[in-house]
Structures are given as C-alpha cells and as structure tokens.
Short mmCIF file of C-alpha atoms in Angstrom, two decimals:
data_model
loop_
_atom_site.label_atom_id
_atom_site.label_comp_id
_atom_site.label_asym_id
_atom_site.label_seq_id
_atom_site.Cartn_x
_atom_site.Cartn_y
_atom_site.Cartn_z
CA UNK A 10 -9.56 -20.71 -17.57
CA UNK A 11 -8.35 -22.99 -14.77
CA UNK A 12 -9.03 -21.81 -11.21
CA UNK A 13 -8.20 -23.37 -7.84
CA UNK A 14 -10.89 -23.47 -5.16
CA UNK A 15 -9.60 -24.13 -1.66
CA UNK A 16 -11.93 -26.10 0.60
CA UNK A 17 -12.07 -25.62 4.40
CA UNK A 18 -10.17 -28.92 4.79
CA UNK A 19 -7.51 -27.47 2.42
CA UNK A 20 -8.28 -29.86 -0.39
CA UNK A 21 -8.18 -28.03 -3.71
CA UNK A 22 -10.54 -28.41 -6.65
CA UNK A 23 -9.29 -27.12 -10.00
CA UNK A 24 -12.27 -26.01 -12.04
CA UNK A 25 -12.99 -24.30 -15.35
CA UNK A 26 -14.15 -20.70 -14.90
CA UNK A 27 -14.89 -17.76 -17.16
CA UNK A 28 -12.14 -15.20 -17.67
CA UNK A 29 -13.16 -12.22 -15.51
CA UNK A 30 -14.14 -8.87 -17.00
CA UNK A 31 -12.78 -5.79 -15.22
CA UNK A 32 -15.03 -3.19 -13.64
CA UNK A 33 -14.29 0.47 -14.35
CA UNK A 34 -11.39 0.78 -11.89
CA UNK A 35 -10.01 -2.74 -12.17
CA UNK A 36 -7.26 -4.58 -14.00
CA UNK A 37 -7.43 -8.17 -15.22
CA UNK A 38 -4.01 -9.83 -15.19
CA UNK A 39 -2.91 -12.97 -16.98
CA UNK A 40 -1.21 -14.62 -14.01
CA UNK A 41 2.30 -15.92 -14.60
CA UNK A 42 3.09 -16.57 -10.94
CA UNK A 43 0.81 -16.47 -7.89
CA UNK A 44 2.10 -15.94 -4.40
CA UNK A 45 0.63 -17.36 -1.20
CA UNK A 46 0.22 -16.30 2.42
CA UNK A 47 -0.81 -17.91 5.72
CA UNK A 48 -4.25 -16.32 5.37
CA UNK A 49 -4.83 -18.54 2.34
CA UNK A 50 -5.30 -21.56 4.61
CA UNK A 51 -6.80 -19.63 7.50
CA UNK A 52 -9.69 -17.92 5.71
CA UNK A 53 -11.31 -21.02 4.17
CA UNK A 54 -11.27 -22.56 7.66
CA UNK A 55 -12.27 -19.44 9.63
CA UNK A 56 -15.18 -18.66 7.30
CA UNK A 57 -15.93 -22.31 6.48
CA UNK A 58 -16.13 -21.21 2.88
CA UNK A 59 -14.61 -22.73 -0.23
CA UNK A 60 -13.15 -20.04 -2.48
CA UNK A 61 -10.08 -18.84 -4.35
CA UNK A 62 -8.17 -16.99 -1.57
CA UNK A 63 -5.05 -16.04 -3.53
CA UNK A 64 -4.19 -12.33 -3.32
CA UNK A 65 -0.61 -11.99 -4.65
CA UNK A 66 -0.54 -11.54 -8.43
CA UNK A 67 2.38 -11.29 -10.84
CA UNK A 68 1.86 -11.37 -14.58
CA UNK A 69 0.87 -9.41 -17.66
CA UNK A 70 -2.10 -7.06 -18.05
CA UNK A 71 -4.87 -8.68 -20.07
CA UNK A 72 -7.61 -6.03 -19.93
CA UNK A 73 -8.34 -2.81 -18.04
CA UNK A 74 -11.50 -1.03 -16.96
CA UNK A 75 -12.55 2.19 -18.64
CA UNK A 76 -11.26 4.45 -15.82
CA UNK A 77 -7.80 2.88 -15.72
CA UNK A 78 -5.10 5.14 -17.17
CA UNK A 79 -1.79 3.76 -15.82
CA UNK A 80 -1.86 0.31 -17.41
CA UNK A 81 -2.43 -1.27 -20.79
CA UNK A 82 -2.52 -4.85 -22.11
CA UNK A 83 0.96 -6.37 -22.16
CA UNK A 84 2.37 -4.44 -19.18
CA UNK A 85 4.35 -6.46 -16.64
CA UNK A 86 2.75 -5.92 -13.23
CA UNK A 87 2.35 -7.16 -9.70
CA UNK A 88 -0.91 -6.61 -7.87
CA UNK A 89 -2.89 -7.14 -4.69
CA UNK A 90 -6.27 -8.79 -5.22
CA UNK A 91 -9.25 -7.50 -3.25
CA UNK A 92 -9.95 -9.57 -0.16
CA UNK A 93 -12.68 -12.25 -0.42
CA UNK A 94 -13.81 -11.03 -3.84
CA UNK A 95 -13.98 -13.11 -7.04
CA UNK A 96 -10.93 -13.10 -9.27
CA UNK A 97 -8.27 -14.35 -6.84
CA UNK A 98 -4.71 -15.13 -7.90
CA UNK A 99 -5.06 -18.93 -7.82
CA UNK A 100 -6.20 -18.87 -11.44
CA UNK A 101 -5.00 -18.18 -14.98
CA UNK A 102 -6.52 -14.70 -14.83
CA UNK A 103 -6.99 -12.54 -11.73
CA UNK A 104 -8.52 -9.18 -10.86
CA UNK A 105 -7.04 -6.29 -8.90
CA UNK A 106 -8.03 -2.69 -8.19
CA UNK A 107 -5.93 -0.34 -10.32
CA UNK A 108 -4.58 1.44 -7.24
CA UNK A 109 -3.14 -1.82 -5.81
CA UNK A 110 -1.49 -2.72 -9.11
CA UNK A 111 2.04 -1.57 -9.98
CA UNK A 112 4.57 -1.91 -12.77
CA UNK A 113 7.55 -4.21 -12.37
CA UNK A 114 10.81 -3.83 -14.32
CA UNK A 115 11.98 -6.39 -16.85
CA UNK A 116 14.85 -7.51 -14.64
CA UNK A 117 12.46 -8.47 -11.81
CA UNK A 118 11.22 -12.04 -12.12
CA UNK A 119 7.55 -12.83 -11.77
CA UNK A 120 8.48 -15.13 -8.88
CA UNK A 121 10.07 -12.26 -6.96
CA UNK A 122 7.19 -9.94 -7.78
CA UNK A 123 4.59 -12.46 -6.56
CA UNK A 124 6.21 -12.41 -3.11
CA UNK A 125 5.65 -8.68 -2.68
CA UNK A 126 2.11 -7.29 -2.59
CA UNK A 127 0.39 -8.47 0.59
CA UNK A 128 3.43 -8.91 2.83
CA UNK A 129 5.29 -5.76 1.80
CA UNK A 130 2.17 -3.64 2.15
CA UNK A 131 1.43 -5.14 5.56
CA UNK A 132 4.91 -4.11 6.69
CA UNK A 133 4.50 -0.58 5.30
CA UNK A 134 1.04 -0.11 6.76
CA UNK A 135 2.18 -1.28 10.19
CA UNK A 136 5.29 0.89 10.31
CA UNK A 137 3.91 4.10 8.89
CA UNK A 138 0.13 4.09 9.44
CA UNK A 139 -0.23 2.17 12.70
CA UNK A 140 2.95 3.06 14.62
CA UNK A 141 2.62 6.80 14.93
CA UNK A 142 5.78 8.85 14.56
CA UNK A 143 8.11 6.63 12.54
CA UNK A 144 9.76 8.47 9.62
CA UNK A 145 8.83 7.63 6.05
CA UNK A 146 11.59 6.24 3.80
CA UNK A 147 11.94 9.47 1.81
CA UNK A 148 12.53 11.43 5.03
CA UNK A 149 14.81 9.17 7.12
CA UNK A 150 15.51 9.98 10.73
CA UNK A 151 18.90 11.09 12.02
CA UNK A 152 18.17 10.10 15.64
CA UNK A 153 18.35 6.67 17.31
CA UNK A 154 14.88 5.13 16.96
CA UNK A 155 14.79 1.61 18.41
CA UNK A 156 12.26 -0.80 16.96
CA UNK A 157 11.44 -4.38 17.98
CA UNK A 158 10.46 -6.68 15.10
CA UNK A 159 9.09 -10.03 16.28
CA UNK A 160 9.02 -12.62 13.51
CA UNK A 161 11.87 -11.01 11.58
CA UNK A 162 12.30 -13.96 9.18
CA UNK A 163 8.67 -13.94 8.09
CA UNK A 164 7.94 -12.10 4.87
CA UNK A 165 6.17 -9.31 6.76
CA UNK A 166 8.98 -9.04 9.30
CA UNK A 167 11.68 -9.06 6.64
CA UNK A 168 9.95 -6.33 4.65
CA UNK A 169 9.62 -4.33 7.87
CA UNK A 170 13.40 -4.59 8.28
CA UNK A 171 13.99 -3.49 4.68
CA UNK A 172 11.69 -0.48 5.04
CA UNK A 173 13.15 0.41 8.43
CA UNK A 174 16.62 0.44 6.85
CA UNK A 175 15.39 2.90 4.23
CA UNK A 176 13.95 5.07 7.01
CA UNK A 177 17.25 4.78 8.96
CA UNK A 178 15.37 3.31 11.92
CA UNK A 179 17.95 1.81 14.29
CA UNK A 180 18.74 -0.07 16.41
CA UNK A 181 16.53 -2.92 15.24
CA UNK A 182 15.93 -5.62 17.84
CA UNK A 183 14.90 -8.58 15.70
CA UNK A 184 13.45 -11.84 16.97
CA UNK A 185 13.60 -15.00 14.86
CA UNK A 186 14.30 -18.73 14.97
CA UNK A 187 15.32 -20.99 12.08
CA UNK A 188 15.51 -17.95 9.82
CA UNK A 189 18.24 -16.20 11.79
CA UNK A 190 20.89 -16.67 9.03
CA UNK A 191 18.55 -14.95 6.59
CA UNK A 192 17.82 -12.08 8.99
CA UNK A 193 21.58 -11.57 9.44
CA UNK A 194 21.73 -10.61 5.76
CA UNK A 195 19.18 -7.82 6.30
CA UNK A 196 20.33 -6.00 9.43
CA UNK A 197 23.12 -3.50 10.09
CA UNK A 198 25.08 -4.39 13.26
CA UNK A 199 27.18 -1.26 12.82
CA UNK A 200 24.05 0.73 13.71
CA UNK A 201 23.25 -1.46 16.69
CA UNK A 202 20.92 -3.99 15.08
CA UNK A 203 20.74 -7.37 16.83
CA UNK A 204 18.93 -10.70 16.45
CA UNK A 205 17.51 -12.70 19.35
CA UNK A 206 16.48 -16.38 19.22
CA UNK A 207 13.04 -17.16 20.64
CA UNK A 208 13.59 -20.93 20.64
CA UNK A 209 15.10 -21.06 24.14
CA UNK A 210 11.77 -20.12 25.71
CA UNK A 211 9.96 -17.01 26.87
CA UNK A 212 12.03 -16.42 30.02
CA UNK A 213 15.33 -16.50 28.15
CA UNK A 214 13.97 -14.34 25.37
CA UNK A 215 12.67 -11.68 27.77
CA UNK A 216 16.05 -11.68 29.52
CA UNK A 217 17.79 -11.27 26.17
CA UNK A 218 15.42 -8.46 25.22
CA UNK A 219 16.22 -6.59 28.42
CA UNK A 220 19.95 -7.07 27.83
CA UNK A 221 19.64 -5.83 24.24
CA UNK A 222 17.75 -2.73 25.35
CA UNK A 223 20.33 -2.00 28.07
CA UNK A 224 23.22 -2.37 25.62
CA UNK A 225 21.60 -0.21 22.96
CA UNK A 226 22.38 3.06 24.77
CA UNK A 227 18.89 4.38 24.18
CA UNK A 228 18.07 5.28 27.74
CA UNK A 229 16.52 1.89 28.44
CA UNK A 230 13.38 2.78 26.51
CA UNK A 231 11.84 1.27 23.40
CA UNK A 232 8.79 3.03 22.01
CA UNK A 233 7.96 0.98 18.91
CA UNK A 234 7.25 -2.71 18.26
CA UNK A 235 5.98 -4.58 15.21
CA UNK A 236 4.67 -8.04 16.11
CA UNK A 237 4.63 -9.97 12.82
CA UNK A 238 3.81 -13.21 14.68
CA UNK A 239 1.07 -12.17 17.11
CA UNK A 240 0.76 -15.65 18.61
CA UNK A 241 2.24 -17.81 21.37
CA UNK A 242 2.80 -14.92 23.76
CA UNK A 243 4.81 -12.76 21.36
CA UNK A 244 3.11 -9.49 22.33
CA UNK A 245 3.37 -10.37 25.99
CA UNK A 246 7.12 -10.87 25.62
CA UNK A 247 7.54 -7.59 23.78
CA UNK A 248 5.69 -5.64 26.47
CA UNK A 249 8.19 -6.77 29.08
CA UNK A 250 10.59 -4.20 27.61
CA UNK A 251 8.33 -1.77 25.73
CA UNK A 252 8.09 1.61 27.46
CA UNK A 253 4.86 1.63 29.45
CA UNK A 254 4.31 5.37 29.03
CA UNK A 255 5.03 5.97 25.35
CA UNK A 256 5.12 2.45 23.94
CA UNK A 257 3.25 1.41 20.81
CA UNK A 258 2.76 -2.10 19.49
CA UNK A 259 1.05 -3.20 16.30
CA UNK A 260 0.07 -6.79 15.57
CA UNK A 261 -1.04 -8.73 12.51
CA UNK A 262 -3.56 -10.83 14.48
CA UNK A 263 -5.91 -10.03 17.37
CA UNK A 264 -4.45 -10.34 20.86
CA UNK A 265 -4.98 -13.71 22.53
CA UNK A 266 -7.45 -13.43 25.39
CA UNK A 267 -5.00 -15.09 27.78
CA UNK A 268 -2.46 -12.32 27.07
CA UNK A 269 -4.76 -9.33 27.47
CA UNK A 270 -4.04 -8.90 31.16
CA UNK A 271 -0.30 -8.79 30.47
CA UNK A 272 -0.41 -5.76 28.16
CA UNK A 273 -0.26 -2.49 30.10
CA UNK A 274 -3.26 -0.29 29.44
CA UNK A 275 -0.98 2.67 28.79
CA UNK A 276 0.66 0.94 25.81
CA UNK A 277 -0.93 2.01 22.56
CA UNK A 278 -2.11 -1.09 20.69
CA UNK A 279 -3.20 -1.44 17.09
CA UNK A 280 -3.83 -4.15 14.55
CA UNK A 281 -2.34 -4.00 11.08
CA UNK A 282 -4.84 -5.36 8.59
CA UNK A 283 -3.53 -5.01 5.05
CA UNK A 284 -7.02 -4.99 3.61
CA UNK A 285 -7.31 -1.44 4.96
CA UNK A 286 -5.76 -0.23 1.69
CA UNK A 287 -8.54 -1.70 -0.42
CA UNK A 288 -11.50 0.20 -1.89
CA UNK A 289 -14.24 -0.80 0.55
CA UNK A 290 -12.17 -0.53 3.73
CA UNK A 291 -13.49 1.53 6.65
CA UNK A 292 -12.18 5.05 6.99
CA UNK A 293 -9.51 5.78 9.56
CA UNK A 294 -10.63 7.65 12.65
CA UNK A 295 -8.84 10.84 11.61
CA UNK A 296 -10.76 10.80 8.31
CA UNK A 297 -14.04 10.58 10.19
CA UNK A 298 -13.01 13.40 12.53
CA UNK A 299 -11.60 15.73 9.89
CA UNK A 300 -13.57 14.84 6.78
CA UNK A 301 -10.31 14.12 4.96
CA UNK A 302 -10.70 12.38 1.61
CA UNK A 303 -7.33 10.65 1.85
CA UNK A 304 -6.19 7.78 4.04
CA UNK A 305 -5.12 4.16 3.82
CA UNK A 306 -6.27 3.72 0.22
CA UNK A 307 -4.06 6.58 -0.95
CA UNK A 308 -1.22 5.32 1.24
CA UNK A 309 -1.51 1.97 -0.54
CA UNK A 310 -1.48 3.65 -3.94
CA UNK A 311 1.73 5.52 -3.12
CA UNK A 312 3.56 2.64 -1.46
CA UNK A 313 2.87 0.09 -4.20
CA UNK A 314 4.44 2.47 -6.69
CA UNK A 315 7.29 3.07 -4.26
CA UNK A 316 7.94 -0.69 -4.29
CA UNK A 317 7.99 -0.71 -8.08
CA UNK A 318 10.49 2.14 -8.17
CA UNK A 319 12.65 0.37 -5.61
CA UNK A 320 12.68 -2.77 -7.74
CA UNK A 321 13.63 -0.75 -10.81
CA UNK A 322 16.47 1.08 -9.05
CA UNK A 323 17.69 -1.87 -7.01
CA UNK A 324 17.20 -0.55 -3.47
CA UNK A 325 14.20 -2.76 -2.70
CA UNK A 326 13.92 -6.51 -3.27
CA UNK A 327 11.34 -9.20 -2.81
CA UNK A 328 11.39 -12.04 -0.29
CA UNK A 329 13.12 -15.36 -1.13
CA UNK A 330 10.75 -17.74 -2.89
CA UNK A 331 10.27 -21.46 -3.35
CA UNK A 332 8.48 -22.54 -6.52
CA UNK A 333 6.01 -25.27 -5.61
CA UNK A 334 5.86 -27.87 -8.42
CA UNK A 335 2.61 -28.45 -10.25
CA UNK A 336 1.23 -24.94 -10.46
CA UNK A 337 -2.31 -24.83 -9.06
CA UNK A 338 -1.97 -28.54 -8.33
CA UNK A 339 0.63 -27.76 -5.67
CA UNK A 340 -1.50 -25.35 -3.65
CA UNK A 341 -3.00 -27.87 -1.21
CA UNK A 342 0.37 -29.20 -0.09
CA UNK A 343 1.83 -25.72 0.22
CA UNK A 344 -1.05 -24.49 2.38
CA UNK A 345 -0.69 -27.51 4.64
CA UNK A 346 3.01 -26.74 4.99
CA UNK A 347 2.16 -23.14 5.90
CA UNK A 348 -0.34 -24.33 8.50
CA UNK A 349 2.24 -26.68 10.01
CA UNK A 350 4.86 -23.92 10.17
CA UNK A 351 7.27 -25.61 7.76
CA UNK A 352 8.07 -22.46 5.78
CA UNK A 353 10.90 -20.33 7.15
CA UNK A 354 12.35 -17.25 5.43
CA UNK A 355 10.62 -18.22 2.18
CA UNK A 356 7.41 -17.54 0.25
CA UNK A 357 5.69 -20.34 -1.65
CA UNK A 358 4.83 -19.36 -5.23
CA UNK A 359 3.08 -21.19 -8.08
CA UNK A 360 3.84 -20.98 -11.80
CA UNK A 361 0.51 -21.15 -13.58
CA UNK A 362 1.95 -22.79 -16.70
CA UNK A 363 2.91 -25.83 -14.61
CA UNK A 364 -0.78 -26.53 -13.97
CA UNK A 365 -2.13 -29.57 -15.77
CA UNK A 366 -4.26 -28.45 -18.70
CA UNK A 367 -2.73 -24.96 -18.91
CA UNK A 368 -0.79 -24.20 -22.07
CA UNK A 369 2.68 -22.73 -21.82
CA UNK A 370 2.63 -19.10 -22.87
CA UNK A 371 5.12 -16.42 -23.66
CA UNK A 372 5.39 -13.19 -21.70
CA UNK A 373 7.28 -9.99 -22.42
#
C-alpha cells in the first residue's frame, strides 16, 4: 500500500508499506478519505521524528481483530487512530481501536466523516470531562449557563458550539476572526449567543468581553470557558471576565509561561488532550481514588457512537471541508498551510484514490 511519511521539515515521502494486520481489539480500514489536524505538522517537529501522523479515518472496514463484534468487512466507518502508533490515516489502510471507530450512514460523505473524529471528540472531552458541571446533550439544562468559546471557527470550537446547542448551554460568547460568517450559522442569538472579533487587539477584545457579560443578564459572572486556541494570550484574555471564585477554563495546549502570572490561582485550569480516550491513556484522578473501571475511554466509546447517531438522524454534522488535490501528494502543502494559519473554518481532507499509483476503487 502507499503511505505518507511526514518529515520534521514537513516534506512528505510516499512509500510502499505492508497492509497492517489488526490486533485483537483493532479495526483495519481501507481509507477513502483522511482528515488532517494542526498536530499533524506539530508532532513531527516537536518530536523530531518522521512518521505517519494522520489520525482521522473515513472509509470501509477491511479486517477486524478477533475480539471485535460491532464491525465487519464492508462497513462504512469513521475512526480515530491511536496517537503515535503505526497505521496512521495518511495511507491506503489505517488502524484504529474498535472503541474509537463508529458507523456512518450512507448519506454522510467520507469527506464529512473524515472531519469528525479528533476535533469532535476534543470538543466533547473538554466540555463534559474537563469542565465540571456542564450538562450532557441527552440531559440539557433549563437554566442560563454562559460559556466562552475562544477559537469558535476552528473545528474544535465549532464542534463545541454544536454540542453546547444540544445541551442547551447559553448564552455562548464566541470569539473568532475571519471565520465569523461561519460561526454566525452555528449560534442562536435568540438565546443570547454573541460573536466577538479578536482582530482589533487584546484591549478591545477584553472590553467587548466585559460588555457581552454585562449585557447577558447572568449576574456578571461566567463560570465556564473553552479555549480552543490556547495561544497568543487567549487564556489571559478569557480570565479578565471569568469568575475568579468559581471559574473553570480548559485549553487544548499548555499555558504559555508568560501568561501564567495572569491566571488567578482560584480559577480551575485543565488541559483537554483528546488522546485521553485511547487505550493506553493514564487514568483520571477519580479512577485512581475510587478504583472505578470506567473513565475517558468509556466516554470516548459512548460519544463516538453518539456522533454516528447524530449523523444518521441529522442533528449533528461535520465541519466544512476542503479537498486537497493529489491525495497523499497534497499533504505537505496542506500542513504548511495549517502551520501558517491559512485555514479558516475548514478542514483539509485527502482522497486516497487521487494519490499517484493508487487505483480507483469502489465503495458501498
């Protein structure tokens, strides 16, 4: 099979590799479309390691391990590949744990499905496992529950909005830039949702945040914030309005050292790392304290199937996509665009059959 190996300088070598064989609890998928994420350029550079970093899979089941009971060859699926392991999605065949694999309906395109796994799960994990007290989508709140979402046009931020809508979390105070028109299509102004533009600078943004909080008729307090950017002072800006007694903020990247002194010690901070749902992830603290056998892994299992049901019934959709020409041959340029911040309100995806040397194939 053809497989793309991303070098630390973001050059890509397309090599011939063996089709992977699933372990007992794994699924091997014939990849129709692979998604991409900012981590796909970051990890080869951070670890100075050439590898196949793709994690978002959409395609057809090729083979399953002996313990797998939910899937069979020919099933249409999307899946989340296990971090830094062989069998990434930048290849004709990829590997995923069975619990991070889910069925997709026939009316959902592989392009849409490839935009889901990592980003949608990051949003779900941040909202419901890291920010303590937010209601799950199947038990929506009936009380005003303000939430700040910084980076609302990113895939993670947009999925956070979609999930918050299902949980009836409002008002949403969303922060975006070029993607504001897209974010407008996701929010509900009738329930107090607003969008603020960060491009006028930090001082103006903080002023706008304070005005939005004052106008929201929520007692001037915001308890929850999801920082889907986690760079360039985003958390610092949020904490100018986050309640210093009960406030919680979760980020997708570690806090910059220069910002650490600007985050009140009383604000509960957490980091949302999507790889927490994977098999070898560390246990949550409550599991260690209580001996519970369930945690993030089981949460991931449930939520991936929740996404699949939402796709089937029409109340959950993927992020907008842009098909990068050339299949695996287009990865290098796409990762450079991601690094340079050129993508806004869109996910880059790659059709494997457009790769030179890959035969066109039919899917069900």
